Amino acid sequence: LYGVMDRRLAGREFFADEISIADFAILGWAWRHERHKVDLAEFPNVERWYEAMMARPAVQRGFAVKLS
């Protein structure tokens, strides 16, 4: 799956060219890449996208919410 994502992100910033609900939906599980035993360095386009998404202030606020 990360390989498919990497190919899709080649030459584009987001999955649907502009940021969309798809990016946020995918981020919801991609942030667990370590648990999936995936090294994002092997997927440079995914790594770039992931770092850009995680740097967004609203995303940081969302991930700061405590899960109960």
Short mmCIF file of N, CA and C in Angstrom, two decimals:
data_model
loop_
_atom_site.label_atom_id
_atom_site.label_comp_id
_atom_site.label_asym_id
_atom_site.label_seq_id
_atom_site.Cartn_x
_atom_site.Cartn_y
_atom_site.Cartn_z
N LEU A 1 0.81 -1.19 0.00
CA LEU A 1 0.00 0.00 0.00
C LEU A 1 0.87 1.26 0.00
N TYR A 2 1.94 1.26 0.77
CA TYR A 2 2.82 2.43 0.79
C TYR A 2 3.46 2.65 -0.58
N GLY A 3 3.73 1.58 -1.29
CA GLY A 3 4.27 1.70 -2.65
C GLY A 3 3.27 2.34 -3.60
N VAL A 4 2.01 1.96 -3.49
CA VAL A 4 0.95 2.57 -4.30
C VAL A 4 0.84 4.05 -3.97
N MET A 5 0.86 4.36 -2.68
CA MET A 5 0.79 5.76 -2.25
C MET A 5 1.97 6.55 -2.80
N ASP A 6 3.16 5.96 -2.73
CA ASP A 6 4.36 6.65 -3.19
C ASP A 6 4.26 6.98 -4.67
N ARG A 7 3.78 6.03 -5.46
CA ARG A 7 3.63 6.27 -6.90
C ARG A 7 2.57 7.35 -7.16
N ARG A 8 1.47 7.32 -6.42
CA ARG A 8 0.42 8.32 -6.61
C ARG A 8 0.92 9.73 -6.28
N LEU A 9 1.76 9.85 -5.27
CA LEU A 9 2.25 11.16 -4.84
C LEU A 9 3.42 11.68 -5.68
N ALA A 10 3.94 10.85 -6.57
CA ALA A 10 5.04 11.30 -7.43
C ALA A 10 4.56 12.46 -8.30
N GLY A 11 5.20 13.59 -8.16
CA GLY A 11 4.86 14.74 -8.99
C GLY A 11 3.63 15.51 -8.55
N ARG A 12 3.07 15.18 -7.38
CA ARG A 12 1.93 15.94 -6.86
C ARG A 12 2.08 16.08 -5.36
N GLU A 13 1.50 17.15 -4.84
CA GLU A 13 1.63 17.45 -3.42
C GLU A 13 0.69 16.62 -2.55
N PHE A 14 -0.52 16.39 -3.06
CA PHE A 14 -1.55 15.68 -2.30
C PHE A 14 -2.15 14.58 -3.17
N PHE A 15 -2.93 13.72 -2.56
CA PHE A 15 -3.49 12.58 -3.29
C PHE A 15 -4.44 13.00 -4.40
N ALA A 16 -5.20 14.05 -4.20
CA ALA A 16 -6.15 14.51 -5.22
C ALA A 16 -5.69 15.83 -5.84
N ASP A 17 -4.41 16.02 -5.95
CA ASP A 17 -3.78 17.23 -6.48
C ASP A 17 -3.91 18.41 -5.51
N GLU A 18 -5.11 18.69 -5.01
CA GLU A 18 -5.30 19.69 -3.96
C GLU A 18 -5.61 18.94 -2.68
N ILE A 19 -5.30 19.54 -1.55
CA ILE A 19 -5.58 18.87 -0.28
C ILE A 19 -7.07 18.55 -0.21
N SER A 20 -7.38 17.35 0.28
CA SER A 20 -8.77 16.92 0.32
C SER A 20 -8.98 15.99 1.51
N ILE A 21 -10.21 15.58 1.67
CA ILE A 21 -10.56 14.64 2.74
C ILE A 21 -9.75 13.35 2.60
N ALA A 22 -9.36 13.01 1.39
CA ALA A 22 -8.55 11.80 1.19
C ALA A 22 -7.24 11.88 1.96
N ASP A 23 -6.60 13.02 1.94
CA ASP A 23 -5.32 13.18 2.65
C ASP A 23 -5.50 12.98 4.14
N PHE A 24 -6.58 13.55 4.68
CA PHE A 24 -6.80 13.43 6.12
C PHE A 24 -7.22 12.01 6.50
N ALA A 25 -7.98 11.36 5.66
CA ALA A 25 -8.39 9.99 5.93
C ALA A 25 -7.17 9.05 5.91
N ILE A 26 -6.30 9.24 4.95
CA ILE A 26 -5.10 8.40 4.86
C ILE A 26 -4.15 8.70 6.01
N LEU A 27 -4.04 9.95 6.37
CA LEU A 27 -3.15 10.33 7.48
C LEU A 27 -3.58 9.65 8.78
N GLY A 28 -4.89 9.44 8.93
CA GLY A 28 -5.41 8.82 10.14
C GLY A 28 -4.82 7.45 10.44
N TRP A 29 -4.42 6.74 9.41
CA TRP A 29 -3.76 5.45 9.69
C TRP A 29 -2.28 5.48 9.32
N ALA A 30 -1.86 6.36 8.42
CA ALA A 30 -0.44 6.41 8.04
C ALA A 30 0.45 6.86 9.19
N TRP A 31 -0.11 7.62 10.14
CA TRP A 31 0.71 8.06 11.26
C TRP A 31 1.17 6.87 12.11
N ARG A 32 0.57 5.71 11.88
CA ARG A 32 0.98 4.50 12.60
C ARG A 32 1.98 3.68 11.80
N HIS A 33 2.67 4.31 10.87
CA HIS A 33 3.61 3.59 10.00
C HIS A 33 4.64 2.80 10.79
N GLU A 34 5.06 3.30 11.94
CA GLU A 34 6.03 2.55 12.73
C GLU A 34 5.43 1.24 13.23
N ARG A 35 4.17 1.30 13.64
CA ARG A 35 3.49 0.09 14.08
C ARG A 35 3.31 -0.89 12.92
N HIS A 36 3.17 -0.35 11.72
CA HIS A 36 3.06 -1.19 10.52
C HIS A 36 4.42 -1.74 10.10
N LYS A 37 5.47 -1.30 10.82
CA LYS A 37 6.85 -1.69 10.52
C LYS A 37 7.28 -1.20 9.13
N VAL A 38 6.89 0.05 8.83
CA VAL A 38 7.22 0.67 7.55
C VAL A 38 8.15 1.85 7.80
N ASP A 39 9.28 1.84 7.13
CA ASP A 39 10.23 2.95 7.19
C ASP A 39 9.89 3.90 6.04
N LEU A 40 9.40 5.08 6.37
CA LEU A 40 8.99 6.01 5.33
C LEU A 40 10.14 6.45 4.44
N ALA A 41 11.36 6.30 4.89
CA ALA A 41 12.52 6.63 4.06
C ALA A 41 12.54 5.79 2.78
N GLU A 42 11.90 4.64 2.81
CA GLU A 42 11.81 3.78 1.63
C GLU A 42 10.79 4.30 0.63
N PHE A 43 9.98 5.26 1.04
CA PHE A 43 8.91 5.81 0.21
C PHE A 43 9.00 7.33 0.27
N PRO A 44 9.94 7.93 -0.47
CA PRO A 44 10.23 9.35 -0.31
C PRO A 44 9.04 10.28 -0.58
N ASN A 45 8.16 9.93 -1.48
CA ASN A 45 7.00 10.78 -1.74
C ASN A 45 6.02 10.73 -0.58
N VAL A 46 5.85 9.55 -0.01
CA VAL A 46 4.99 9.42 1.16
C VAL A 46 5.61 10.15 2.34
N GLU A 47 6.90 10.02 2.51
CA GLU A 47 7.58 10.70 3.61
C GLU A 47 7.42 12.22 3.51
N ARG A 48 7.60 12.77 2.32
CA ARG A 48 7.43 14.20 2.10
C ARG A 48 6.01 14.63 2.42
N TRP A 49 5.02 13.89 1.90
CA TRP A 49 3.62 14.20 2.16
C TRP A 49 3.30 14.11 3.65
N TYR A 50 3.77 13.04 4.29
CA TYR A 50 3.51 12.81 5.71
C TYR A 50 4.06 13.97 6.55
N GLU A 51 5.30 14.35 6.29
CA GLU A 51 5.91 15.44 7.06
C GLU A 51 5.17 16.75 6.83
N ALA A 52 4.73 17.01 5.59
CA ALA A 52 3.97 18.23 5.30
C ALA A 52 2.62 18.22 6.01
N MET A 53 1.96 17.09 6.00
CA MET A 53 0.65 16.99 6.67
C MET A 53 0.81 17.15 8.18
N MET A 54 1.79 16.49 8.76
CA MET A 54 1.98 16.54 10.21
C MET A 54 2.43 17.92 10.67
N ALA A 55 2.98 18.73 9.78
CA ALA A 55 3.43 20.08 10.13
C ALA A 55 2.28 21.08 10.14
N ARG A 56 1.13 20.70 9.63
CA ARG A 56 -0.01 21.61 9.59
C ARG A 56 -0.52 21.87 11.01
N PRO A 57 -0.70 23.13 11.40
CA PRO A 57 -1.14 23.43 12.77
C PRO A 57 -2.44 22.73 13.18
N ALA A 58 -3.41 22.65 12.29
CA ALA A 58 -4.67 22.00 12.65
C ALA A 58 -4.48 20.50 12.86
N VAL A 59 -3.59 19.89 12.09
CA VAL A 59 -3.30 18.47 12.27
C VAL A 59 -2.63 18.26 13.63
N GLN A 60 -1.70 19.13 13.98
CA GLN A 60 -1.03 19.02 15.28
C GLN A 60 -2.05 19.16 16.41
N ARG A 61 -2.98 20.08 16.28
CA ARG A 61 -4.02 20.23 17.31
C ARG A 61 -4.88 18.97 17.39
N GLY A 62 -5.21 18.41 16.26
CA GLY A 62 -6.02 17.19 16.25
C GLY A 62 -5.32 16.02 16.91
N PHE A 63 -4.04 15.85 16.64
CA PHE A 63 -3.31 14.74 17.24
C PHE A 63 -3.03 14.98 18.72
N ALA A 64 -3.14 16.21 19.18
CA ALA A 64 -2.92 16.52 20.59
C ALA A 64 -4.13 16.17 21.46
N VAL A 65 -5.27 15.90 20.84
CA VAL A 65 -6.48 15.56 21.59
C VAL A 65 -6.27 14.20 22.24
N LYS A 66 -6.54 14.10 23.53
CA LYS A 66 -6.38 12.84 24.26
C LYS A 66 -7.48 11.86 23.85
N LEU A 67 -7.08 10.63 23.61
CA LEU A 67 -8.04 9.57 23.32
C LEU A 67 -8.41 8.89 24.63
N SER A 68 -9.67 8.66 24.81
CA SER A 68 -10.09 8.00 26.06
C SER A 68 -10.62 6.61 25.80
#
